[in-house]
Tab-separated table of C-alpha atoms in Angstrom:
chain	number	residue	atom	x	y	z
M	1	UNK	CA	49.822	39.666	64.067
M	2	UNK	CA	50.455	40.009	67.775
M	3	UNK	CA	48.424	39.658	70.959
M	4	UNK	CA	47.657	42.698	73.095
M	5	UNK	CA	46.918	42.244	76.794
M	6	UNK	CA	44.291	44.592	78.218
M	7	UNK	CA	43.188	44.963	81.825
M	8	UNK	CA	41.418	47.552	83.963
M	9	UNK	CA	42.766	49.922	86.599
M	10	UNK	CA	41.791	47.664	89.501
M	11	UNK	CA	44.801	45.515	88.575
M	12	UNK	CA	46.692	48.161	90.591
M	13	UNK	CA	49.689	48.120	88.288
M	14	UNK	CA	51.074	51.640	88.189
M	15	UNK	CA	51.381	53.494	84.847
M	16	UNK	CA	55.120	52.872	84.991
M	17	UNK	CA	54.604	49.126	85.474
M	18	UNK	CA	51.995	48.945	82.712
M	19	UNK	CA	54.473	50.642	80.384
M	20	UNK	CA	57.285	48.348	81.496
M	21	UNK	CA	55.249	45.191	80.909
M	22	UNK	CA	53.524	46.498	77.783
M	23	UNK	CA	49.947	46.079	79.043
M	24	UNK	CA	46.989	48.288	78.065
M	25	UNK	CA	44.651	49.564	80.806
M	26	UNK	CA	41.097	50.928	80.846
M	27	UNK	CA	40.434	52.973	84.016
M	28	UNK	CA	37.481	52.824	86.367
M	29	UNK	CA	36.380	56.064	88.027
M	30	UNK	CA	36.152	57.224	91.626
M	31	UNK	CA	33.805	59.987	92.777
M	32	UNK	CA	34.283	62.282	95.762
M	33	UNK	CA	30.830	63.901	95.771
M	34	UNK	CA	30.882	66.073	92.593
M	35	UNK	CA	34.535	65.398	91.743
M	36	UNK	CA	35.378	62.499	89.431
M	37	UNK	CA	38.810	60.973	88.793
M	38	UNK	CA	40.088	58.212	86.526
M	39	UNK	CA	41.687	55.587	88.740
M	40	UNK	CA	45.512	55.591	88.457
M	41	UNK	CA	45.288	58.199	85.652
M	42	UNK	CA	43.965	61.345	87.328
M	43	UNK	CA	44.368	60.278	90.957
M	44	UNK	CA	47.340	58.477	92.489
M	45	UNK	CA	47.045	56.254	95.566
M	46	UNK	CA	48.764	58.949	97.631
M	47	UNK	CA	46.222	61.558	96.523
M	48	UNK	CA	43.339	59.150	97.135
M	49	UNK	CA	44.211	58.186	100.712
M	50	UNK	CA	44.833	61.828	101.596
M	51	UNK	CA	41.384	62.765	100.257
M	52	UNK	CA	39.788	59.729	101.920
M	53	UNK	CA	41.120	60.796	105.327
M	54	UNK	CA	39.597	64.258	105.011
M	55	UNK	CA	36.326	63.287	103.319
M	56	UNK	CA	33.128	63.002	105.340
M	57	UNK	CA	31.462	60.939	102.595
M	58	UNK	CA	32.583	57.542	101.323
M	59	UNK	CA	33.596	57.880	97.661
M	60	UNK	CA	31.716	56.057	94.913
M	61	UNK	CA	33.164	54.107	92.012
M	62	UNK	CA	32.044	53.446	88.460
M	63	UNK	CA	32.989	50.782	85.920
M	64	UNK	CA	34.117	51.684	82.390
M	65	UNK	CA	31.441	51.776	79.719
M	66	UNK	CA	31.464	49.245	76.866
M	67	UNK	CA	32.391	52.143	74.567
M	68	UNK	CA	35.578	52.781	76.543
M	69	UNK	CA	36.646	49.176	76.022
M	70	UNK	CA	35.495	49.338	72.411
M	71	UNK	CA	37.895	52.209	71.702
M	72	UNK	CA	40.857	50.166	72.943
M	73	UNK	CA	39.786	46.891	71.328
M	74	UNK	CA	39.035	48.521	67.967
M	75	UNK	CA	42.457	50.141	67.751
M	76	UNK	CA	44.201	46.834	68.413
M	77	UNK	CA	42.066	44.905	65.909
M	78	UNK	CA	42.698	47.580	63.268
M	79	UNK	CA	46.430	47.227	63.967
M	80	UNK	CA	46.144	43.519	63.176
M	81	UNK	CA	46.337	42.272	66.759
M	82	UNK	CA	44.244	39.867	68.791
M	83	UNK	CA	43.225	40.862	72.336
M	84	UNK	CA	43.157	39.080	75.685
M	85	UNK	CA	41.362	41.260	78.246
M	86	UNK	CA	41.588	40.287	81.943
M	87	UNK	CA	39.446	41.888	84.635
M	88	UNK	CA	38.327	42.240	88.219
M	89	UNK	CA	35.983	39.505	89.469
M	90	UNK	CA	32.578	39.763	87.798
M	91	UNK	CA	31.014	39.200	91.229
M	92	UNK	CA	32.618	42.404	92.532
M	93	UNK	CA	32.088	44.718	89.556
M	94	UNK	CA	30.351	45.043	86.206
M	95	UNK	CA	33.674	45.805	84.497
M	96	UNK	CA	33.979	42.299	83.044
M	97	UNK	CA	30.472	42.568	81.570
M	98	UNK	CA	31.308	45.925	79.959
M	99	UNK	CA	34.338	44.356	78.291
M	100	UNK	CA	32.201	41.415	77.094
M	101	UNK	CA	29.669	43.802	75.537
M	102	UNK	CA	32.482	45.615	73.728
M	103	UNK	CA	33.839	42.308	72.414
M	104	UNK	CA	30.432	41.337	71.043
M	105	UNK	CA	30.108	44.733	69.351
M	106	UNK	CA	33.396	44.257	67.499
M	107	UNK	CA	34.949	40.848	66.780
M	108	UNK	CA	34.313	37.959	69.208
M	109	UNK	CA	36.708	35.747	67.232
M	110	UNK	CA	39.724	37.943	67.966
M	111	UNK	CA	38.916	39.228	71.473
M	112	UNK	CA	38.979	37.017	74.564
M	113	UNK	CA	37.605	38.508	77.793
M	114	UNK	CA	38.470	36.770	81.071
M	115	UNK	CA	36.910	37.016	84.513
M	116	UNK	CA	40.013	37.087	86.718
M	117	UNK	CA	38.019	35.961	89.796
M	118	UNK	CA	40.366	38.141	91.829
M	119	UNK	CA	41.129	41.798	92.512
M	120	UNK	CA	44.006	44.260	92.701
M	121	UNK	CA	47.421	42.730	92.106
M	122	UNK	CA	45.747	39.336	91.622
M	123	UNK	CA	44.388	40.634	88.324
M	124	UNK	CA	47.713	42.345	87.706
M	125	UNK	CA	49.703	39.130	88.047
M	126	UNK	CA	47.332	37.348	85.642
M	127	UNK	CA	47.848	40.150	83.102
M	128	UNK	CA	51.634	39.921	83.481
M	129	UNK	CA	51.577	36.153	82.973
M	130	UNK	CA	49.402	36.614	79.881
M	131	UNK	CA	51.787	39.209	78.461
M	132	UNK	CA	54.742	36.881	78.882
M	133	UNK	CA	52.894	34.142	77.002
M	134	UNK	CA	52.127	36.641	74.232
M	135	UNK	CA	55.801	37.544	74.008
M	136	UNK	CA	56.543	33.871	73.355
M	137	UNK	CA	54.265	34.023	70.320
M	138	UNK	CA	51.339	32.089	71.762
M	139	UNK	CA	47.970	32.744	70.044
M	140	UNK	CA	45.312	34.650	71.980
M	141	UNK	CA	42.978	31.635	72.227
M	142	UNK	CA	45.677	29.526	73.891
M	143	UNK	CA	46.706	32.366	76.215
M	144	UNK	CA	43.089	32.792	77.295
M	145	UNK	CA	42.751	29.063	77.959
M	146	UNK	CA	45.855	28.988	80.176
M	147	UNK	CA	44.908	32.154	82.079
M	148	UNK	CA	41.398	30.801	82.734
M	149	UNK	CA	43.066	27.747	84.287
M	150	UNK	CA	45.119	30.116	86.429
M	151	UNK	CA	41.953	31.851	87.672
M	152	UNK	CA	40.908	28.525	89.188
M	153	UNK	CA	44.083	28.242	91.255
M	154	UNK	CA	44.779	31.867	92.185
M	155	UNK	CA	44.579	32.568	95.920
M	156	UNK	CA	44.086	36.099	97.221
M	157	UNK	CA	44.443	36.459	101.013
M	158	UNK	CA	44.228	39.886	102.620
M	159	UNK	CA	43.972	41.628	105.961
M	160	UNK	CA	42.027	44.823	106.602
M	161	UNK	CA	42.095	47.306	109.457
M	162	UNK	CA	38.287	47.339	109.457
M	163	UNK	CA	35.421	45.759	107.534
M	164	UNK	CA	33.501	49.038	107.507
M	165	UNK	CA	34.621	49.969	103.990
M	166	UNK	CA	33.662	46.575	102.556
M	167	UNK	CA	30.326	46.761	104.372
M	168	UNK	CA	29.510	50.322	103.273
M	169	UNK	CA	30.491	49.491	99.715
M	170	UNK	CA	28.194	46.467	99.663
M	171	UNK	CA	31.054	43.985	99.058
M	172	UNK	CA	30.422	42.101	102.307
M	173	UNK	CA	27.273	41.653	104.378
M	174	UNK	CA	26.717	43.582	107.640
M	175	UNK	CA	26.573	40.249	109.471
M	176	UNK	CA	30.031	39.268	108.248
M	177	UNK	CA	31.331	42.752	109.053
M	178	UNK	CA	30.571	42.350	112.762
M	179	UNK	CA	33.529	39.971	113.303
M	180	UNK	CA	35.963	42.893	113.381
M	181	UNK	CA	34.091	45.200	115.692
M	182	UNK	CA	35.431	44.122	119.088
M	183	UNK	CA	38.725	43.758	120.956
M	184	UNK	CA	40.947	45.010	118.124
M	185	UNK	CA	40.058	41.934	116.101
M	186	UNK	CA	41.421	42.225	112.580
M	187	UNK	CA	39.761	40.104	109.902
M	188	UNK	CA	41.698	38.033	107.405
M	189	UNK	CA	39.721	37.460	104.252
M	190	UNK	CA	40.138	35.675	100.968
M	191	UNK	CA	38.442	35.656	97.598
M	192	UNK	CA	36.613	32.411	96.861
M	193	UNK	CA	35.287	32.014	93.319
M	194	UNK	CA	35.394	35.783	92.941
M	195	UNK	CA	33.591	36.586	96.220
M	196	UNK	CA	35.076	38.073	99.412
M	197	UNK	CA	34.744	35.610	102.302
M	198	UNK	CA	36.094	35.574	105.901
M	199	UNK	CA	39.044	33.243	106.450
M	200	UNK	CA	40.130	33.967	110.027
M	201	UNK	CA	40.655	36.770	112.512
M	202	UNK	CA	43.605	37.871	114.632
M	203	UNK	CA	44.107	40.376	117.404
M	204	UNK	CA	46.006	43.320	115.953
M	205	UNK	CA	47.425	43.841	112.478
M	206	UNK	CA	50.908	42.715	113.569
M	207	UNK	CA	49.579	39.164	113.788
M	208	UNK	CA	47.924	39.271	110.390
M	209	UNK	CA	50.926	38.573	108.177
M	210	UNK	CA	52.242	35.656	110.285
M	211	UNK	CA	48.748	34.144	110.050
M	212	UNK	CA	48.714	34.570	106.265
M	213	UNK	CA	52.176	33.024	105.999
M	214	UNK	CA	50.975	30.137	108.157
M	215	UNK	CA	48.000	29.625	105.837
M	216	UNK	CA	50.272	29.456	102.792
M	217	UNK	CA	52.710	27.085	104.500
M	218	UNK	CA	49.862	24.779	105.534
M	219	UNK	CA	49.235	24.095	101.856
M	220	UNK	CA	52.761	22.765	101.418
M	221	UNK	CA	53.383	24.868	98.338
M	222	UNK	CA	56.753	25.653	96.806
M	223	UNK	CA	56.522	29.229	95.559
M	224	UNK	CA	60.058	29.363	94.188
M	225	UNK	CA	58.828	28.995	90.604
M	226	UNK	CA	55.814	31.249	90.985
M	227	UNK	CA	55.047	34.860	90.183
M	228	UNK	CA	53.293	36.151	93.312
M	229	UNK	CA	51.894	39.552	94.256
M	230	UNK	CA	51.785	41.869	97.243
M	231	UNK	CA	49.774	45.075	97.492
M	232	UNK	CA	49.313	47.614	100.245
M	233	UNK	CA	46.826	50.437	100.843
M	234	UNK	CA	48.973	53.384	101.825
M	235	UNK	CA	52.663	54.232	101.654
M	236	UNK	CA	54.707	51.316	100.321
M	237	UNK	CA	57.647	52.378	102.486
M	238	UNK	CA	55.501	51.429	105.481
M	239	UNK	CA	55.067	47.948	104.039
M	240	UNK	CA	58.761	47.132	103.652
M	241	UNK	CA	58.805	44.960	106.773
M	242	UNK	CA	55.882	42.923	105.449
M	243	UNK	CA	57.481	42.542	102.014
M	244	UNK	CA	60.778	41.399	103.539
M	245	UNK	CA	58.979	38.863	105.745
M	246	UNK	CA	57.172	37.383	102.741
M	247	UNK	CA	60.425	37.069	100.805
M	248	UNK	CA	62.181	35.462	103.753
M	249	UNK	CA	59.412	33.094	104.852
M	250	UNK	CA	57.833	32.112	101.532
M	251	UNK	CA	60.638	32.664	98.983
M	252	UNK	CA	58.467	33.498	95.966
M	253	UNK	CA	60.316	33.222	92.672
M	254	UNK	CA	59.124	36.710	91.732
M	255	UNK	CA	57.138	39.142	93.848
M	256	UNK	CA	55.209	41.919	92.099
M	257	UNK	CA	54.707	44.739	94.621
M	258	UNK	CA	52.356	47.672	94.216
M	259	UNK	CA	50.018	50.025	96.034
M	260	UNK	CA	46.259	49.575	96.164
M	261	UNK	CA	44.653	52.251	94.008
M	262	UNK	CA	41.605	54.404	94.551
M	263	UNK	CA	38.857	52.034	93.386
M	264	UNK	CA	39.927	48.985	95.389
M	265	UNK	CA	40.957	51.330	98.219
M	266	UNK	CA	37.395	52.643	98.402
M	267	UNK	CA	36.229	49.193	99.508
M	268	UNK	CA	39.100	47.971	101.688
M	269	UNK	CA	40.348	51.196	103.294
M	270	UNK	CA	43.848	52.245	104.375
M	271	UNK	CA	46.132	49.743	106.075
M	272	UNK	CA	44.944	46.786	104.021
M	273	UNK	CA	47.532	44.444	102.560
M	274	UNK	CA	47.227	41.322	100.414
M	275	UNK	CA	49.328	38.402	99.231
M	276	UNK	CA	48.525	36.611	95.976
M	277	UNK	CA	49.844	33.174	94.977
M	278	UNK	CA	48.722	30.090	93.077
M	279	UNK	CA	47.669	26.828	94.665
M	280	UNK	CA	49.374	24.588	92.163
């Protein structure tokens, strides 16, 4: 009996990366008016940002149904495996609750559903860490316990070009959104207990990464033994300078780099980038 790691598409691990790491994924959906696409399955980040630029209406998103999780969980249980399923913060989406309902419909003793308290590559890094524990032969219950501990120390700091997408999507209040509306002020945000909160603001996106690096350095952390994450909304080639700066200034032991997909991109908008690490 093995342990299968399941996540959802907001982990922003590409299909190639999911295949490489051996992680199962259940997609959310994004709607452009009457058109619907499965995140990372039927619409790539490149396709999404191109459509976003030309669309006059902000796209909508939808969580997977319990039945969609049930299909994946049932197959793994029938194959003799246990399941650890790790998801986007429950305070940002109902995806975690859908997975919990599917677990209760099947076998709660063999399925462990975890609220990742993060988003995008934050969830992705947790899934990768879980998979590596599974490969060492650790039982699902113990993997879940260790990953839950990790959710209490994960830190997700990100910079956005504008707060308009978070405001329109209801992920941040209009009052908090006003901090980025004047003088080219760019907000730096973080996720605290699964909720998006302001951290600081800088003038211009070029000052955002140095401020994030400063915030990490203030904590006196040694990232050399950590698996960290970096994600970017747009063309990854445009983010190479940021990636190189993180490697040079923070020296993470391993840096998982990916694009921000269509569902998370709906709420943060193009130009956003994030760095994920653990405060431990």
